[in-house]
PDB file of C-alpha atoms in Angstrom:
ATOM      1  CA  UNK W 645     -30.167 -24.826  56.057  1.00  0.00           C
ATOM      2  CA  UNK W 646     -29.539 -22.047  53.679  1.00  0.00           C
ATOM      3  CA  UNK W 647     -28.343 -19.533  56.564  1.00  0.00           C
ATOM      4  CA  UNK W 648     -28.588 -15.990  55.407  1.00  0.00           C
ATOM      5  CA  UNK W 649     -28.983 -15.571  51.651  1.00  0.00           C
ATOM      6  CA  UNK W 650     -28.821 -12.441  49.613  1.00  0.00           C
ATOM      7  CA  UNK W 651     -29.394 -11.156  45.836  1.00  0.00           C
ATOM      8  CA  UNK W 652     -28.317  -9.831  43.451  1.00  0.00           C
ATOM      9  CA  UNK W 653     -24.635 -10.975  44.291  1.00  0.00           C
ATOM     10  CA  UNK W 654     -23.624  -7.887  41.391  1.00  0.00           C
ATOM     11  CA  UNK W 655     -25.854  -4.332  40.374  1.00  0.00           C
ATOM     12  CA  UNK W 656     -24.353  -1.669  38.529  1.00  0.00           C
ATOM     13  CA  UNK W 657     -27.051   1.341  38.633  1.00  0.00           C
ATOM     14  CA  UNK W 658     -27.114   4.749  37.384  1.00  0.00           C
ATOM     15  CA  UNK W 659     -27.019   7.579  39.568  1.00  0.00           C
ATOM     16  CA  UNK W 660     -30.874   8.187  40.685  1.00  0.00           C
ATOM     17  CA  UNK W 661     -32.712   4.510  39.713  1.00  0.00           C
ATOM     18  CA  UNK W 662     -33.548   2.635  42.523  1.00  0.00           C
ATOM     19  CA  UNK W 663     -33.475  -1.019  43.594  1.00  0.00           C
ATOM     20  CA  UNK W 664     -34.056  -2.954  46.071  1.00  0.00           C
ATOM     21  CA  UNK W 665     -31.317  -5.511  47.862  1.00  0.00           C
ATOM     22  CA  UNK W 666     -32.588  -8.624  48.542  1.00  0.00           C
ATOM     23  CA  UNK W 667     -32.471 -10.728  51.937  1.00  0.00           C
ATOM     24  CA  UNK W 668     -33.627 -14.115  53.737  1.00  0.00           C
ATOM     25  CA  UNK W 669     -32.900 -16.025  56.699  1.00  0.00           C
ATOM     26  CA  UNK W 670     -34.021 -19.783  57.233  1.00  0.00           C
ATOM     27  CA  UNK W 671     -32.910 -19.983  60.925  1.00  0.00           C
ATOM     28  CA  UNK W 672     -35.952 -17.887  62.511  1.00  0.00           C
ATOM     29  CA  UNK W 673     -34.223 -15.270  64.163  1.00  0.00           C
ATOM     30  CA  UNK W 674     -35.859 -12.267  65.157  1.00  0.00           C
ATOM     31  CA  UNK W 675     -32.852  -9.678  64.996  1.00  0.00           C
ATOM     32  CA  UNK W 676     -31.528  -9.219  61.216  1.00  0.00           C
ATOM     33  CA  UNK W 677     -29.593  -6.075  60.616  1.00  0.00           C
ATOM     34  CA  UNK W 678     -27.876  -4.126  57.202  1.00  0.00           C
ATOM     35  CA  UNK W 679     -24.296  -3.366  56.643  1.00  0.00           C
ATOM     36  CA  UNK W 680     -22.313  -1.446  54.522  1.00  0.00           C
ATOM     37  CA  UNK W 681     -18.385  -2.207  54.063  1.00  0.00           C
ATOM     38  CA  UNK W 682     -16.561   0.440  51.986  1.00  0.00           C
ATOM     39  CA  UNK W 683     -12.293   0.404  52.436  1.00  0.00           C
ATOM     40  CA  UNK W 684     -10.902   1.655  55.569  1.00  0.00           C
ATOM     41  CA  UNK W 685     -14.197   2.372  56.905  1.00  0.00           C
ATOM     42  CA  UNK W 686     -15.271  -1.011  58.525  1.00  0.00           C
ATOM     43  CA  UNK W 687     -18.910  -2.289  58.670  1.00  0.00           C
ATOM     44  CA  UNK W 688     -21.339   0.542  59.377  1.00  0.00           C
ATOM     45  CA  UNK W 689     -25.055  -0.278  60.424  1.00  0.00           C
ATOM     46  CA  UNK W 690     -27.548   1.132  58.123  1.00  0.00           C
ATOM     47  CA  UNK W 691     -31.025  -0.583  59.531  1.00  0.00           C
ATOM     48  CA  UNK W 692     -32.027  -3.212  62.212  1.00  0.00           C
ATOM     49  CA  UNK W 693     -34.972  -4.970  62.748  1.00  0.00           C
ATOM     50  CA  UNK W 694     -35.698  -6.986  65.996  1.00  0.00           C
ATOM     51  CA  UNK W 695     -39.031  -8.509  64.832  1.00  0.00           C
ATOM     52  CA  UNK W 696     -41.613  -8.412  62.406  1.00  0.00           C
ATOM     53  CA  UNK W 697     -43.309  -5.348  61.790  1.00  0.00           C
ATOM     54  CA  UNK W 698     -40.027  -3.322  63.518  1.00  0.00           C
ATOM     55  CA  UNK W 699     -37.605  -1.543  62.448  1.00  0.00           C
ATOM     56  CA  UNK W 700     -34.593   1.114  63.384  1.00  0.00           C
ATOM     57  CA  UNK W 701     -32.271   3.371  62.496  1.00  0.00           C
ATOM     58  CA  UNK W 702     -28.335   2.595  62.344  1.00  0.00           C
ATOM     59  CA  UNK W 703     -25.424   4.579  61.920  1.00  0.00           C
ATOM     60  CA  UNK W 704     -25.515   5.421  58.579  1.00  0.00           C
ATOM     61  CA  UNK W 705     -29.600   5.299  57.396  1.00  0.00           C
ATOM     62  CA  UNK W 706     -29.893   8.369  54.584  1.00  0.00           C
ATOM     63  CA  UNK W 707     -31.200   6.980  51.292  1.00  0.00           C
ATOM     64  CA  UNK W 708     -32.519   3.640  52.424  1.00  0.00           C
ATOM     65  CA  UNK W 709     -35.626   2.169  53.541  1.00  0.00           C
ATOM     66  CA  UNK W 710     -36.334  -1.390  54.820  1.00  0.00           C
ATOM     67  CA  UNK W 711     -39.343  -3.077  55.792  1.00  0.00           C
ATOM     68  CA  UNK W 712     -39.392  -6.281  57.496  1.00  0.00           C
ATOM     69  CA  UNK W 713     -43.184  -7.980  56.894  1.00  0.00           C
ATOM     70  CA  UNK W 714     -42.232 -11.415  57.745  1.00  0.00           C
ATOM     71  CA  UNK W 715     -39.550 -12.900  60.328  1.00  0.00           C
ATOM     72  CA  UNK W 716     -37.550 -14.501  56.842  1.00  0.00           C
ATOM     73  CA  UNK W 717     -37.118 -11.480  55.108  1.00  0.00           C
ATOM     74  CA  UNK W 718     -35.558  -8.185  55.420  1.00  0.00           C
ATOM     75  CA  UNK W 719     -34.915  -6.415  51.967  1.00  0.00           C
ATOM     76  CA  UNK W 720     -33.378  -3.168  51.768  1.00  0.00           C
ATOM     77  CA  UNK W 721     -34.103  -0.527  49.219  1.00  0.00           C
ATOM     78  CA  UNK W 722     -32.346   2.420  47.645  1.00  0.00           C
ATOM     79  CA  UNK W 723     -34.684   5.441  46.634  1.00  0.00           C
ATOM     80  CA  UNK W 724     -32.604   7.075  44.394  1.00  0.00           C
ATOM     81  CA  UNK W 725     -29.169   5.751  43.890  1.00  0.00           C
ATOM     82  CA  UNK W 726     -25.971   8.056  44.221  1.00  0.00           C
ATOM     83  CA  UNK W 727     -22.346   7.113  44.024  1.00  0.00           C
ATOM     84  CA  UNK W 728     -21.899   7.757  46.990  1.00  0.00           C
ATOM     85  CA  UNK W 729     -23.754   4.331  47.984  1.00  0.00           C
ATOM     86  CA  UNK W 730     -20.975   2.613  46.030  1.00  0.00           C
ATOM     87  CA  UNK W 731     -20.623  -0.278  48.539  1.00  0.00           C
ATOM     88  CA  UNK W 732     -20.808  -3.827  49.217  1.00  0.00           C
ATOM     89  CA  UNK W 733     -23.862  -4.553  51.271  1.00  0.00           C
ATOM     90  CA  UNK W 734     -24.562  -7.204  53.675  1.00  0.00           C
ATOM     91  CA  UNK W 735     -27.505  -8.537  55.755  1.00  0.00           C
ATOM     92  CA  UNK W 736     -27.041 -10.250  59.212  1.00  0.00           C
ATOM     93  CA  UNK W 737     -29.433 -11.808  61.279  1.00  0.00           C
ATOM     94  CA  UNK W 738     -28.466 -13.178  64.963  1.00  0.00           C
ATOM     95  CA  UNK W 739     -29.242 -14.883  67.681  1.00  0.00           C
ATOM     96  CA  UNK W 740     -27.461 -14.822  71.263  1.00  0.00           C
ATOM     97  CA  UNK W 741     -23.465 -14.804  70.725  1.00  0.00           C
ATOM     98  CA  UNK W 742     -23.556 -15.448  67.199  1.00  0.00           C
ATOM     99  CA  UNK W 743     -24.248 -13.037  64.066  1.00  0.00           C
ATOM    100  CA  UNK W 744     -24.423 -14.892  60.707  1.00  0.00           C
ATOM    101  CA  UNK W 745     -23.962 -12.818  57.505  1.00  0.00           C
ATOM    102  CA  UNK W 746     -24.920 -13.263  53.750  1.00  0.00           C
ATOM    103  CA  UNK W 747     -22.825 -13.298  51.406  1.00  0.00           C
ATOM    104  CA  UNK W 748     -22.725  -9.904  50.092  1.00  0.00           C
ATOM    105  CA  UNK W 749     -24.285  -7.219  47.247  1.00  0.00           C
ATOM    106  CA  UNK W 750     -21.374  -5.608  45.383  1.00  0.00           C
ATOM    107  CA  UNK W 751     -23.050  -2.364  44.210  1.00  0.00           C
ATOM    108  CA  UNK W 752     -21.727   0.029  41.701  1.00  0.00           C
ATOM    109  CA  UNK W 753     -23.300   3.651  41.726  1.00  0.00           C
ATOM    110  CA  UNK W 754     -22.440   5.453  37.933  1.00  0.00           C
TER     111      UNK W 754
ATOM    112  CA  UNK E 368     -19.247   8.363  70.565  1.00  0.00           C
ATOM    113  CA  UNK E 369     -18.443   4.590  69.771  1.00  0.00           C
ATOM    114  CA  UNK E 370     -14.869   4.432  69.051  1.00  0.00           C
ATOM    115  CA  UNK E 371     -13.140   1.210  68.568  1.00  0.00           C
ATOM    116  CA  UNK E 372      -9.424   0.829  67.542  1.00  0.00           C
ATOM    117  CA  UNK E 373      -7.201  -1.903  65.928  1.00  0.00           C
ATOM    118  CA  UNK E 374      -3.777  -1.898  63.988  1.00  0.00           C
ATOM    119  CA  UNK E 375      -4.697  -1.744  60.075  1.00  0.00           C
ATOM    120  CA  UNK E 376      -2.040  -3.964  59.366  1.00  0.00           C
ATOM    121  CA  UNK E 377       0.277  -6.916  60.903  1.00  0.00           C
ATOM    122  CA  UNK E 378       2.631  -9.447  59.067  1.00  0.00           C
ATOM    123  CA  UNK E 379       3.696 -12.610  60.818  1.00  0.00           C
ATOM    124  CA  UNK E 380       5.582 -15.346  59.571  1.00  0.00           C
ATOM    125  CA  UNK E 381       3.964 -19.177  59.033  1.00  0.00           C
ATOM    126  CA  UNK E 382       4.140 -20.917  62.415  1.00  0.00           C
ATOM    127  CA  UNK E 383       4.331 -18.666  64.376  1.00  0.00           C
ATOM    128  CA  UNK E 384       2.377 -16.529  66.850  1.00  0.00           C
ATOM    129  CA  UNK E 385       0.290 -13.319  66.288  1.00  0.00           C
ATOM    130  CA  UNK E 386      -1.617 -11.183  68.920  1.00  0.00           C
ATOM    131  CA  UNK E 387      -4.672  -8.617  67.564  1.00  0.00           C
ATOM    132  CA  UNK E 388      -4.890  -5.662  69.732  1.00  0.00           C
ATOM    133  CA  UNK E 389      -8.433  -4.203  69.993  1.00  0.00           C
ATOM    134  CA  UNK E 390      -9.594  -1.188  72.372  1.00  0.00           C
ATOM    135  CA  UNK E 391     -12.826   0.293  72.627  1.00  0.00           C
ATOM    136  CA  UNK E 392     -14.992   3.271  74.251  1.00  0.00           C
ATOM    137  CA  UNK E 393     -18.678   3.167  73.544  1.00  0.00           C
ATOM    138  CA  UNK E 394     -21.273   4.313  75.679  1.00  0.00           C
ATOM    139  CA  UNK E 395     -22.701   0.516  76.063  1.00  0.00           C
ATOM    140  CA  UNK E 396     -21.219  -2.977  76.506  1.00  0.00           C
ATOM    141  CA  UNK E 397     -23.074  -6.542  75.919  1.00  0.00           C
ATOM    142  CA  UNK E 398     -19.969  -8.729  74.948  1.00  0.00           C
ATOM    143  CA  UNK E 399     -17.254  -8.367  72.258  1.00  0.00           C
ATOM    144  CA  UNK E 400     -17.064 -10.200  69.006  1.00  0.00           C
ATOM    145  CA  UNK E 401     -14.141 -11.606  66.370  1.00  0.00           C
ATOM    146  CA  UNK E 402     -14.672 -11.902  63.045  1.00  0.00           C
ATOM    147  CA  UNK E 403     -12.882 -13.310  60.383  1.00  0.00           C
ATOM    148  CA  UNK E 404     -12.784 -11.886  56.440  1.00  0.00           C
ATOM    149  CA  UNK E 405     -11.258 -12.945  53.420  1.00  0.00           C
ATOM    150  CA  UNK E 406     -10.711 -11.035  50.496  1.00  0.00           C
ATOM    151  CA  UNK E 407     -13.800 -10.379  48.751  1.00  0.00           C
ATOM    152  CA  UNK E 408     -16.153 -12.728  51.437  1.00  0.00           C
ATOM    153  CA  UNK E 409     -18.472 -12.067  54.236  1.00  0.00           C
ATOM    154  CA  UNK E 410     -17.254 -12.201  57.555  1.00  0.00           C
ATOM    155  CA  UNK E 411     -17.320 -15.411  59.557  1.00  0.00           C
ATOM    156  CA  UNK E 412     -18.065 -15.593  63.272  1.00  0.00           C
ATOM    157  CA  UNK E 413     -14.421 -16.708  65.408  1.00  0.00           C
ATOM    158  CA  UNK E 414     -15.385 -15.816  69.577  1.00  0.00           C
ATOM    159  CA  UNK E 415     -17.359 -13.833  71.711  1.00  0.00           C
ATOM    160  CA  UNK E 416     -16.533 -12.711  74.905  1.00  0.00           C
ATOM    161  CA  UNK E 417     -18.843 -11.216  77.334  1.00  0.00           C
ATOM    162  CA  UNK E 418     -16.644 -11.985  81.482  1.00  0.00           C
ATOM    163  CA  UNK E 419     -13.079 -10.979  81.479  1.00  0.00           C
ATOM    164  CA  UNK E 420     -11.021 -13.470  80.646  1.00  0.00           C
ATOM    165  CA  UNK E 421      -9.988 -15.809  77.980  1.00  0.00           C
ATOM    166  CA  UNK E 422     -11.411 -17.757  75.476  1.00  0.00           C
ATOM    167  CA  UNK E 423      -9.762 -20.508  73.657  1.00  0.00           C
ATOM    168  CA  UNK E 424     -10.788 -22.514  70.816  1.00  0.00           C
ATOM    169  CA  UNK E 425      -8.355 -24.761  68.570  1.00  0.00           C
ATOM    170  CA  UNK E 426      -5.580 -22.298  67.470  1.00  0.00           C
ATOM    171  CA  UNK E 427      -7.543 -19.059  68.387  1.00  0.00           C
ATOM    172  CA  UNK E 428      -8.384 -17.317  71.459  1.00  0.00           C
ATOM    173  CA  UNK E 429      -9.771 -14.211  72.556  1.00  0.00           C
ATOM    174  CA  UNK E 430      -9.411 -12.362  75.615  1.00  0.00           C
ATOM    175  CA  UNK E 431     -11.540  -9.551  77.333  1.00  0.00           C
ATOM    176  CA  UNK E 432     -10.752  -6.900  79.999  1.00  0.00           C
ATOM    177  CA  UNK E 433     -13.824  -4.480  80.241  1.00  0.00           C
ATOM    178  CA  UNK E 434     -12.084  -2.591  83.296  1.00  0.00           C
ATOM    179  CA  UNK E 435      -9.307  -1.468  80.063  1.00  0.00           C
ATOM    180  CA  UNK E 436     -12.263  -1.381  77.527  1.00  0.00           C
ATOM    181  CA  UNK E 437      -9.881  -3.863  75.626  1.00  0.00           C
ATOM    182  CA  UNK E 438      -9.711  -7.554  73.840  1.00  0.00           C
ATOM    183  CA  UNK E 439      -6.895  -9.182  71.831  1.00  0.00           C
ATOM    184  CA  UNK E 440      -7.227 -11.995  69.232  1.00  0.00           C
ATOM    185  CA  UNK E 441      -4.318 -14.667  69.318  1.00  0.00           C
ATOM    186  CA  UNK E 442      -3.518 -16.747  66.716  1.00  0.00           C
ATOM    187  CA  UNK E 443      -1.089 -19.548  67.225  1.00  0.00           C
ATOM    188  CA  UNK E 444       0.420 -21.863  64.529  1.00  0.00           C
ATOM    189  CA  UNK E 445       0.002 -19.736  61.953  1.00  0.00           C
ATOM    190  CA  UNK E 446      -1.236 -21.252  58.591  1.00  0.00           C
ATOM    191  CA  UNK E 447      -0.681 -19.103  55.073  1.00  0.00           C
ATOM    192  CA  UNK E 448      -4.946 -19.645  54.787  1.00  0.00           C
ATOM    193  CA  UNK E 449      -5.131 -17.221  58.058  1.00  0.00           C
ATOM    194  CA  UNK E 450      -3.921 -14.075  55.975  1.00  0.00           C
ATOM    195  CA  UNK E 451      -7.067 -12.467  56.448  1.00  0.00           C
ATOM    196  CA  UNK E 452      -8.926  -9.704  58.016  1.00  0.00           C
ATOM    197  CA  UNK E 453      -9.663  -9.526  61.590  1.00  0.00           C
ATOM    198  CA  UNK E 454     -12.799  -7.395  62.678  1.00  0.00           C
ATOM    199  CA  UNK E 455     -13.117  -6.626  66.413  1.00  0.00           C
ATOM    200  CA  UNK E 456     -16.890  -5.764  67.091  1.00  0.00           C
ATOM    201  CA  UNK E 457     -18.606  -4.176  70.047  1.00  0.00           C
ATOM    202  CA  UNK E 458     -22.265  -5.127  71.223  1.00  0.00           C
ATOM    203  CA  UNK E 459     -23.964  -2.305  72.666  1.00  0.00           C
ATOM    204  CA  UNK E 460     -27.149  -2.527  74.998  1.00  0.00           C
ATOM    205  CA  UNK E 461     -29.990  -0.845  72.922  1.00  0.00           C
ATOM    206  CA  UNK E 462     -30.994  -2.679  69.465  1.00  0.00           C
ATOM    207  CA  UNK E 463     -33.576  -4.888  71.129  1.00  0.00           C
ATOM    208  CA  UNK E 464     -32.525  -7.954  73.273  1.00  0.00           C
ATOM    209  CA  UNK E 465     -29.617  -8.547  70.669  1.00  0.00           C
ATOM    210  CA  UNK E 466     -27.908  -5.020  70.477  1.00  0.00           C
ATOM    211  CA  UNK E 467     -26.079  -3.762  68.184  1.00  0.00           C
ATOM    212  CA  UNK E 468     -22.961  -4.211  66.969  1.00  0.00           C
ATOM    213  CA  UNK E 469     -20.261  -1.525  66.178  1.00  0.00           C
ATOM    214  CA  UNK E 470     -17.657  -2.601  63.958  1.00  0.00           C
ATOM    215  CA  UNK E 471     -13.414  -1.596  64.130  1.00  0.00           C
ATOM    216  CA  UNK E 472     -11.930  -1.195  60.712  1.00  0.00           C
ATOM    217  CA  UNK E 473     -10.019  -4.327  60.713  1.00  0.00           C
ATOM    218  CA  UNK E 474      -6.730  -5.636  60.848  1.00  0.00           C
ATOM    219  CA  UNK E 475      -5.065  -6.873  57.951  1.00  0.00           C
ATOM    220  CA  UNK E 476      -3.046  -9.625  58.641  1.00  0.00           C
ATOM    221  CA  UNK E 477      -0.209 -11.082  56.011  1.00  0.00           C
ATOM    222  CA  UNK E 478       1.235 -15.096  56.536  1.00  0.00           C
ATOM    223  CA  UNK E 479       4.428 -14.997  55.290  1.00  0.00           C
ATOM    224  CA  UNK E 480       6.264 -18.550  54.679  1.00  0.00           C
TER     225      UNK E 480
END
């Protein structure tokens, strides 16, 4: 198993491209979710998704979209990149007590 | 609000014994998580607790009150590959049959030898 699996691992954008983070899950859970970790902030939920074809809101949703057409994936996209969304990104997915994450997106917003 | 607190920092000394304070207030409760983080890694899964009461497993263990809205991590035998951070996480009701989880800052904990 694989577990949860992300790309790119590095992106340095300018301000106003866009781009889309990339996530997958091997395990067949139904609940995957989107983080963002910036320094003495903790991890903030940006999007959630408890099944195909659904989708939420988190804390912290402004200038991101996510679609989740198949149970696997879950890819988040940026419309129009700011510094501001300098950040390193990470996808979840879970199932009862457990939450596994990828390993991370270190984005750079210039 | 969701408000969850933890120290930002603790130093202990290899060997020994550390406790990680965590309290919360948030408007929903479905258990309460530990996570581990090393520098520049993704967090790794350490407890849940979900009843009152403590948790053990190996050298860690979590506890839970919910009456206090609070949880502490303790790490015994301390090892210098523990200096870490320690995320406290809260699983609300809504989200779904998972729930969400709201995340503390951390707590930044140094092994000295």
């Amino acid at each position: 198993n694989a577990g949860v699996t992300q790309t790119p691992k590095f992106q340095v954008l300018k301000t106003g491209q866009s781009m889309t983070l990339q996530c997958a899950q091997d395990m067949n859970h139904e609940y995957m979710s989107w983080y963002r970790q910036d320094p003495g902030m903790g991890l903030r939920l940006i999007h959630y998704s408890v099944g195909a074809g659904i989708t939420d809101q988190g804390e912290v949703p402004n200038g991101y979209n996510v679609s989740r057409s198949t149970t696997e994936d879950f890819p988040l996209r940026l419309l129009s990149a700011a510094p501001s969304q300098t950040s390193v990104y990470f996808c979840a997915s879970m199932a009862g007590s457990e939450q596994y994450f990828g390993p991370g997106t270190r984005l750079t917003v210039t | 609000g969701q408000n969850i607190d933890q120290p930002t920092e603790m130093t202990a000394t290899e060997g020994a014994i550390v406790q990680i304070n965590c309290t919360y207030q948030t408007s929903g409760f479905n258990g309460l998580f530990w996570y581990q983080q090393h520098a520049g890694e993704a967090p790794t899964f350490l407890s849940y607790n979900v009843l009152d009461g403590l948790e053990e497993k190996g050298r860690f263990s979590s506890f839970l009150s919910r009456s206090k809205g609070y949880s502490y991590l303790l790490l015994k035998e301390l090892q210098m590959k523990d200096s870490a951070s320690y995320l406290c996480a809260v699983r609300l009701n809504y989200g779904g049959s998972q729930g969400n989880l709201i995340f503390g800052k951390g707590t930044k904990l140094s092994v000295k030898p």
